[in-house]
Amino acid sequence: MRQAHVTSLPPTSSGDAELVQRALARDEAAIRAIMQANNRRLFRLARGILRNDHEAEDVVQDAYVRAFTHLDRFRGDSSLSTWLSRIAMNEALGRLRRRHGSVEWSDLPKGAPEAQIIQFPLSSTDDPEKSMAQREIQHVVEHAIDELPEAFRLVFITRVIEGMNVEETAEILGLKPETVKTRLHRARTILRDNVERKIGPVVMEAFPFAGKRCERLTEAVLKRLRATA
């Protein structure tokens, strides 16, 4: 990735610092808290690069293991969430490089195969989160986001779906704030006619990462960390 534009961001919070210290001592409650606060963001970022559910989950696991085994390198110059996001993005880009050779997220080749619609678990008595109509709309949103040109897709995910501010998005993606704004405007223009007008606030529910999936990933990372203790 290109060097991030130098932007003044708030340092890590006192809550982050306490969790980091506890996680350094392999306090599993602290590790769980960190993961559950960041699982959705890291999954969305990894999937924004890879466009594949299973690969994105693998990348998030690997990113957490790398982060927690090198947590002493976290200096608090930016938030813990931003630090973890960079690690997850680097892991995802590394997987793409192994698959396709040298690649940057901002200049991936256009004309990739049609994006796969994310197949999240369907509503049932065990998981009544979505109605059929909501799931249909969600698939439309996810498919449309997958089809955005790569240079705009991560900006849209970070700014609109994940709700990061311009400065944090710029730091994570290695862009100037002005470029973030321009790409977000372009992404909105692409989506507006066929998606945004139809789904409104439901866009915020795209790419969920909670419940059993969140817990499964957390347990898998903790198991790997125990093995390295």
PDB file of C-alpha atoms in Angstrom, residues 1-207:
ATOM      1  CA  MET A   1       0.000   0.000   0.000  1.00  0.00           C
ATOM      2  CA  ARG A   2       1.046   3.562  -0.491  1.00  0.00           C
ATOM      3  CA  GLN A   3       2.276   5.568   2.466  1.00  0.00           C
ATOM      4  CA  ALA A   4      -0.583   7.000   4.471  1.00  0.00           C
ATOM      5  CA  HIS A   5      -1.151  10.718   4.272  1.00  0.00           C
ATOM      6  CA  VAL A   6       0.064  12.181   7.557  1.00  0.00           C
ATOM      7  CA  THR A   7      -3.022  13.066   9.556  1.00  0.00           C
ATOM      8  CA  SER A   8      -3.328  13.929  13.224  1.00  0.00           C
ATOM      9  CA  LEU A   9      -5.581  11.342  14.856  1.00  0.00           C
ATOM     10  CA  PRO A  10      -6.472  10.889  18.520  1.00  0.00           C
ATOM     11  CA  PRO A  11      -4.130   8.505  20.315  1.00  0.00           C
ATOM     12  CA  THR A  12      -5.385   5.282  21.834  1.00  0.00           C
ATOM     13  CA  SER A  13      -7.964   5.735  24.574  1.00  0.00           C
ATOM     14  CA  SER A  14      -7.361   4.842  28.204  1.00  0.00           C
ATOM     15  CA  GLY A  15      -9.778   1.946  27.684  1.00  0.00           C
ATOM     16  CA  ASP A  16      -7.639   0.679  24.795  1.00  0.00           C
ATOM     17  CA  ALA A  17      -4.501   0.966  26.892  1.00  0.00           C
ATOM     18  CA  GLU A  18      -5.987  -1.073  29.722  1.00  0.00           C
ATOM     19  CA  LEU A  19      -7.232  -3.779  27.356  1.00  0.00           C
ATOM     20  CA  VAL A  20      -3.856  -3.929  25.625  1.00  0.00           C
ATOM     21  CA  GLN A  21      -2.037  -4.395  28.920  1.00  0.00           C
ATOM     22  CA  ARG A  22      -4.405  -7.150  29.956  1.00  0.00           C
ATOM     23  CA  ALA A  23      -4.202  -8.806  26.530  1.00  0.00           C
ATOM     24  CA  LEU A  24      -0.394  -8.732  26.716  1.00  0.00           C
ATOM     25  CA  ALA A  25      -0.766 -10.869  29.839  1.00  0.00           C
ATOM     26  CA  ARG A  26      -3.018 -13.212  27.816  1.00  0.00           C
ATOM     27  CA  ASP A  27      -6.125 -12.216  29.746  1.00  0.00           C
ATOM     28  CA  GLU A  28      -8.772 -14.006  27.679  1.00  0.00           C
ATOM     29  CA  ALA A  29     -11.546 -11.640  28.785  1.00  0.00           C
ATOM     30  CA  ALA A  30      -9.560  -8.695  27.396  1.00  0.00           C
ATOM     31  CA  ILE A  31      -8.799 -10.543  24.158  1.00  0.00           C
ATOM     32  CA  ARG A  32     -12.481 -11.357  23.738  1.00  0.00           C
ATOM     33  CA  ALA A  33     -13.434  -7.738  24.371  1.00  0.00           C
ATOM     34  CA  ILE A  34     -10.966  -6.482  21.757  1.00  0.00           C
ATOM     35  CA  MET A  35     -12.128  -9.004  19.181  1.00  0.00           C
ATOM     36  CA  GLN A  36     -15.831  -8.525  19.732  1.00  0.00           C
ATOM     37  CA  ALA A  37     -15.372  -4.768  19.357  1.00  0.00           C
ATOM     38  CA  ASN A  38     -13.483  -5.162  16.066  1.00  0.00           C
ATOM     39  CA  ASN A  39     -14.696  -8.385  14.426  1.00  0.00           C
ATOM     40  CA  ARG A  40     -17.249  -6.752  12.162  1.00  0.00           C
ATOM     41  CA  ARG A  41     -14.934  -3.990  10.985  1.00  0.00           C
ATOM     42  CA  LEU A  42     -12.040  -6.318  10.200  1.00  0.00           C
ATOM     43  CA  PHE A  43     -14.330  -8.783   8.442  1.00  0.00           C
ATOM     44  CA  ARG A  44     -15.845  -6.056   6.290  1.00  0.00           C
ATOM     45  CA  LEU A  45     -12.440  -4.677   5.353  1.00  0.00           C
ATOM     46  CA  ALA A  46     -11.010  -8.107   4.530  1.00  0.00           C
ATOM     47  CA  ARG A  47     -14.073  -9.040   2.537  1.00  0.00           C
ATOM     48  CA  GLY A  48     -13.978  -5.722   0.720  1.00  0.00           C
ATOM     49  CA  ILE A  49     -10.592  -6.798  -0.640  1.00  0.00           C
ATOM     50  CA  LEU A  50     -11.191 -10.525  -1.143  1.00  0.00           C
ATOM     51  CA  ARG A  51     -14.950 -10.635  -1.900  1.00  0.00           C
ATOM     52  CA  ASN A  52     -15.194 -14.068  -0.349  1.00  0.00           C
ATOM     53  CA  ASP A  53     -16.702 -14.901   3.042  1.00  0.00           C
ATOM     54  CA  HIS A  54     -14.514 -17.850   3.968  1.00  0.00           C
ATOM     55  CA  GLU A  55     -11.266 -16.228   2.910  1.00  0.00           C
ATOM     56  CA  ALA A  56     -12.176 -13.063   4.795  1.00  0.00           C
ATOM     57  CA  GLU A  57     -12.792 -15.040   7.994  1.00  0.00           C
ATOM     58  CA  ASP A  58      -9.451 -16.831   7.566  1.00  0.00           C
ATOM     59  CA  VAL A  59      -7.707 -13.501   7.078  1.00  0.00           C
ATOM     60  CA  VAL A  60      -9.324 -12.004  10.188  1.00  0.00           C
ATOM     61  CA  GLN A  61      -8.188 -14.995  12.242  1.00  0.00           C
ATOM     62  CA  ASP A  62      -4.647 -14.672  10.921  1.00  0.00           C
ATOM     63  CA  ALA A  63      -4.676 -10.923  11.536  1.00  0.00           C
ATOM     64  CA  TYR A  64      -5.733 -11.382  15.158  1.00  0.00           C
ATOM     65  CA  VAL A  65      -3.121 -14.042  15.805  1.00  0.00           C
ATOM     66  CA  ARG A  66      -0.449 -11.793  14.299  1.00  0.00           C
ATOM     67  CA  ALA A  67      -1.695  -8.799  16.304  1.00  0.00           C
ATOM     68  CA  PHE A  68      -1.954 -10.564  19.651  1.00  0.00           C
ATOM     69  CA  THR A  69       1.437 -12.258  19.303  1.00  0.00           C
ATOM     70  CA  HIS A  70       3.046  -8.895  18.496  1.00  0.00           C
ATOM     71  CA  LEU A  71       0.911  -6.701  20.713  1.00  0.00           C
ATOM     72  CA  ASP A  72       4.011  -5.240  22.336  1.00  0.00           C
ATOM     73  CA  ARG A  73       4.562  -3.350  19.064  1.00  0.00           C
ATOM     74  CA  PHE A  74       1.351  -1.344  19.514  1.00  0.00           C
ATOM     75  CA  ARG A  75       2.460   2.136  20.555  1.00  0.00           C
ATOM     76  CA  GLY A  76      -0.897   3.891  20.748  1.00  0.00           C
ATOM     77  CA  ASP A  77      -0.084   6.481  18.071  1.00  0.00           C
ATOM     78  CA  SER A  78      -3.505   5.717  16.586  1.00  0.00           C
ATOM     79  CA  SER A  79      -6.461   3.799  17.963  1.00  0.00           C
ATOM     80  CA  LEU A  80      -6.240   0.079  18.560  1.00  0.00           C
ATOM     81  CA  SER A  81      -9.028  -0.386  16.021  1.00  0.00           C
ATOM     82  CA  THR A  82      -7.039   1.456  13.341  1.00  0.00           C
ATOM     83  CA  TRP A  83      -3.924  -0.598  14.114  1.00  0.00           C
ATOM     84  CA  LEU A  84      -5.885  -3.850  13.844  1.00  0.00           C
ATOM     85  CA  SER A  85      -7.548  -2.654  10.636  1.00  0.00           C
ATOM     86  CA  ARG A  86      -4.174  -2.077   8.986  1.00  0.00           C
ATOM     87  CA  ILE A  87      -3.017  -5.563   9.958  1.00  0.00           C
ATOM     88  CA  ALA A  88      -6.185  -7.157   8.565  1.00  0.00           C
ATOM     89  CA  MET A  89      -5.882  -5.213   5.306  1.00  0.00           C
ATOM     90  CA  ASN A  90      -2.236  -6.197   4.925  1.00  0.00           C
ATOM     91  CA  GLU A  91      -3.147  -9.845   5.513  1.00  0.00           C
ATOM     92  CA  ALA A  92      -5.891  -9.642   2.881  1.00  0.00           C
ATOM     93  CA  LEU A  93      -3.616  -7.921   0.374  1.00  0.00           C
ATOM     94  CA  GLY A  94      -0.940 -10.519   1.058  1.00  0.00           C
ATOM     95  CA  ARG A  95      -3.394 -13.264   0.183  1.00  0.00           C
ATOM     96  CA  LEU A  96      -4.254 -11.475  -3.073  1.00  0.00           C
ATOM     97  CA  ARG A  97      -0.572 -11.098  -3.925  1.00  0.00           C
ATOM     98  CA  ARG A  98       0.007 -14.810  -3.419  1.00  0.00           C
ATOM     99  CA  ARG A  99      -2.930 -15.498  -5.698  1.00  0.00           C
ATOM    100  CA  HIS A 100      -2.323 -12.911  -8.414  1.00  0.00           C
ATOM    101  CA  GLY A 101       1.173 -11.527  -7.922  1.00  0.00           C
ATOM    102  CA  SER A 102       1.891  -7.898  -7.002  1.00  0.00           C
ATOM    103  CA  VAL A 103      -1.354  -6.021  -6.367  1.00  0.00           C
ATOM    104  CA  GLU A 104      -2.605  -2.938  -4.555  1.00  0.00           C
ATOM    105  CA  TRP A 105      -6.201  -2.527  -3.518  1.00  0.00           C
ATOM    106  CA  SER A 106      -6.498   0.795  -5.328  1.00  0.00           C
ATOM    107  CA  ASP A 107      -5.393  -0.498  -8.723  1.00  0.00           C
ATOM    108  CA  LEU A 108      -6.718  -4.039  -8.956  1.00  0.00           C
ATOM    109  CA  PRO A 109      -7.713  -4.986 -12.497  1.00  0.00           C
ATOM    110  CA  LYS A 110     -11.245  -4.210 -13.569  1.00  0.00           C
ATOM    111  CA  GLY A 111     -13.561  -6.769 -15.098  1.00  0.00           C
ATOM    112  CA  ALA A 112     -13.230  -9.319 -12.308  1.00  0.00           C
ATOM    113  CA  PRO A 113     -15.715 -12.206 -12.310  1.00  0.00           C
ATOM    114  CA  GLU A 114     -19.192 -11.402 -11.095  1.00  0.00           C
ATOM    115  CA  ALA A 115     -19.147 -10.886  -7.353  1.00  0.00           C
ATOM    116  CA  GLN A 116     -20.427 -13.620  -5.118  1.00  0.00           C
ATOM    117  CA  ILE A 117     -23.437 -12.711  -3.018  1.00  0.00           C
ATOM    118  CA  ILE A 118     -22.693 -13.352   0.649  1.00  0.00           C
ATOM    119  CA  GLN A 119     -24.663 -16.346   1.875  1.00  0.00           C
ATOM    120  CA  PHE A 120     -25.242 -15.567   5.524  1.00  0.00           C
ATOM    121  CA  PRO A 121     -27.245 -18.037   7.621  1.00  0.00           C
ATOM    122  CA  LEU A 122     -30.954 -17.816   6.887  1.00  0.00           C
ATOM    123  CA  SER A 123     -33.442 -16.808   9.539  1.00  0.00           C
ATOM    124  CA  SER A 124     -34.722 -19.688  11.621  1.00  0.00           C
ATOM    125  CA  THR A 125     -35.964 -20.365  15.116  1.00  0.00           C
ATOM    126  CA  ASP A 126     -32.301 -20.208  16.191  1.00  0.00           C
ATOM    127  CA  ASP A 127     -31.485 -17.062  14.211  1.00  0.00           C
ATOM    128  CA  PRO A 128     -34.585 -14.872  13.659  1.00  0.00           C
ATOM    129  CA  GLU A 129     -32.539 -11.793  12.767  1.00  0.00           C
ATOM    130  CA  LYS A 130     -33.891 -11.169   9.277  1.00  0.00           C
ATOM    131  CA  SER A 131     -37.220 -11.467   7.523  1.00  0.00           C
ATOM    132  CA  MET A 132     -37.283 -12.753   3.955  1.00  0.00           C
ATOM    133  CA  ALA A 133     -37.815  -9.252   2.577  1.00  0.00           C
ATOM    134  CA  GLN A 134     -34.894  -7.884   4.564  1.00  0.00           C
ATOM    135  CA  ARG A 135     -32.640 -10.674   3.320  1.00  0.00           C
ATOM    136  CA  GLU A 136     -33.586  -9.980  -0.268  1.00  0.00           C
ATOM    137  CA  ILE A 137     -32.732  -6.309   0.133  1.00  0.00           C
ATOM    138  CA  GLN A 138     -29.523  -7.187   1.932  1.00  0.00           C
ATOM    139  CA  HIS A 139     -28.424  -9.374  -0.973  1.00  0.00           C
ATOM    140  CA  VAL A 140     -29.103  -6.535  -3.396  1.00  0.00           C
ATOM    141  CA  VAL A 141     -26.958  -4.207  -1.300  1.00  0.00           C
ATOM    142  CA  GLU A 142     -24.101  -6.657  -0.866  1.00  0.00           C
ATOM    143  CA  HIS A 143     -24.060  -7.575  -4.549  1.00  0.00           C
ATOM    144  CA  ALA A 144     -24.054  -3.943  -5.627  1.00  0.00           C
ATOM    145  CA  ILE A 145     -21.215  -3.083  -3.241  1.00  0.00           C
ATOM    146  CA  ASP A 146     -19.214  -6.084  -4.474  1.00  0.00           C
ATOM    147  CA  GLU A 147     -19.568  -4.761  -8.020  1.00  0.00           C
ATOM    148  CA  LEU A 148     -18.167  -1.323  -7.212  1.00  0.00           C
ATOM    149  CA  PRO A 149     -14.751  -0.716  -8.795  1.00  0.00           C
ATOM    150  CA  GLU A 150     -12.078  -1.707  -6.289  1.00  0.00           C
ATOM    151  CA  ALA A 151     -10.764   1.847  -5.927  1.00  0.00           C
ATOM    152  CA  PHE A 152     -14.145   2.930  -4.522  1.00  0.00           C
ATOM    153  CA  ARG A 153     -15.384  -0.184  -2.728  1.00  0.00           C
ATOM    154  CA  LEU A 154     -13.200   0.011   0.400  1.00  0.00           C
ATOM    155  CA  VAL A 155     -13.832   3.737   0.765  1.00  0.00           C
ATOM    156  CA  PHE A 156     -17.583   3.082   0.651  1.00  0.00           C
ATOM    157  CA  ILE A 157     -17.322   0.219   3.155  1.00  0.00           C
ATOM    158  CA  THR A 158     -15.195   2.172   5.608  1.00  0.00           C
ATOM    159  CA  ARG A 159     -17.062   5.475   5.385  1.00  0.00           C
ATOM    160  CA  VAL A 160     -20.705   4.457   4.891  1.00  0.00           C
ATOM    161  CA  ILE A 161     -21.122   0.920   6.186  1.00  0.00           C
ATOM    162  CA  GLU A 162     -18.546   0.998   8.965  1.00  0.00           C
ATOM    163  CA  GLY A 163     -19.022   4.695   9.766  1.00  0.00           C
ATOM    164  CA  MET A 164     -15.353   5.682  10.015  1.00  0.00           C
ATOM    165  CA  ASN A 165     -14.540   9.365   9.646  1.00  0.00           C
ATOM    166  CA  VAL A 166     -12.563  10.789   6.729  1.00  0.00           C
ATOM    167  CA  GLU A 167      -9.285  11.030   8.647  1.00  0.00           C
ATOM    168  CA  GLU A 168      -9.351   7.449   9.941  1.00  0.00           C
ATOM    169  CA  THR A 169     -10.326   6.123   6.512  1.00  0.00           C
ATOM    170  CA  ALA A 170      -7.479   8.080   4.926  1.00  0.00           C
ATOM    171  CA  GLU A 171      -4.966   6.698   7.421  1.00  0.00           C
ATOM    172  CA  ILE A 172      -6.102   3.087   7.067  1.00  0.00           C
ATOM    173  CA  LEU A 173      -6.235   3.138   3.261  1.00  0.00           C
ATOM    174  CA  GLY A 174      -3.139   5.259   2.732  1.00  0.00           C
ATOM    175  CA  LEU A 175      -5.004   8.047   0.934  1.00  0.00           C
ATOM    176  CA  LYS A 176      -5.296  11.802   1.238  1.00  0.00           C
ATOM    177  CA  PRO A 177      -8.550  12.948   2.889  1.00  0.00           C
ATOM    178  CA  GLU A 178      -9.484  14.737  -0.339  1.00  0.00           C
ATOM    179  CA  THR A 179      -9.134  11.464  -2.236  1.00  0.00           C
ATOM    180  CA  VAL A 180     -11.368   9.695   0.280  1.00  0.00           C
ATOM    181  CA  LYS A 181     -14.061  12.328  -0.261  1.00  0.00           C
ATOM    182  CA  THR A 182     -13.773  12.128  -4.050  1.00  0.00           C
ATOM    183  CA  ARG A 183     -13.958   8.345  -4.135  1.00  0.00           C
ATOM    184  CA  LEU A 184     -16.887   8.242  -1.736  1.00  0.00           C
ATOM    185  CA  HIS A 185     -18.775  10.715  -3.914  1.00  0.00           C
ATOM    186  CA  ARG A 186     -18.078   8.568  -6.973  1.00  0.00           C
ATOM    187  CA  ALA A 187     -19.138   5.390  -5.170  1.00  0.00           C
ATOM    188  CA  ARG A 188     -22.401   6.998  -4.119  1.00  0.00           C
ATOM    189  CA  THR A 189     -23.043   8.127  -7.665  1.00  0.00           C
ATOM    190  CA  ILE A 190     -22.541   4.594  -8.966  1.00  0.00           C
ATOM    191  CA  LEU A 191     -24.871   3.105  -6.366  1.00  0.00           C
ATOM    192  CA  ARG A 192     -27.509   5.804  -6.214  1.00  0.00           C
ATOM    193  CA  ASP A 193     -29.840   4.829  -9.067  1.00  0.00           C
ATOM    194  CA  ASN A 194     -29.980   1.090  -8.476  1.00  0.00           C
ATOM    195  CA  VAL A 195     -29.489   0.770  -4.734  1.00  0.00           C
ATOM    196  CA  GLU A 196     -29.486   3.731  -2.350  1.00  0.00           C
ATOM    197  CA  ARG A 197     -32.874   5.043  -3.480  1.00  0.00           C
ATOM    198  CA  LYS A 198     -34.441   1.626  -2.809  1.00  0.00           C
ATOM    199  CA  ILE A 199     -32.940   0.441   0.430  1.00  0.00           C
ATOM    200  CA  GLY A 200     -32.370   3.542   2.580  1.00  0.00           C
ATOM    201  CA  PRO A 201     -31.147   2.742   6.088  1.00  0.00           C
ATOM    202  CA  VAL A 202     -30.958  -1.003   5.447  1.00  0.00           C
ATOM    203  CA  VAL A 203     -27.476  -0.421   3.992  1.00  0.00           C
ATOM    204  CA  MET A 204     -26.226  -0.239   7.564  1.00  0.00           C
ATOM    205  CA  GLU A 205     -27.152  -3.924   8.017  1.00  0.00           C
ATOM    206  CA  ALA A 206     -24.995  -5.167   5.148  1.00  0.00           C
ATOM    207  CA  PHE A 207     -22.243  -7.703   5.943  1.00  0.00           C
TER     208      PHE A 207
END
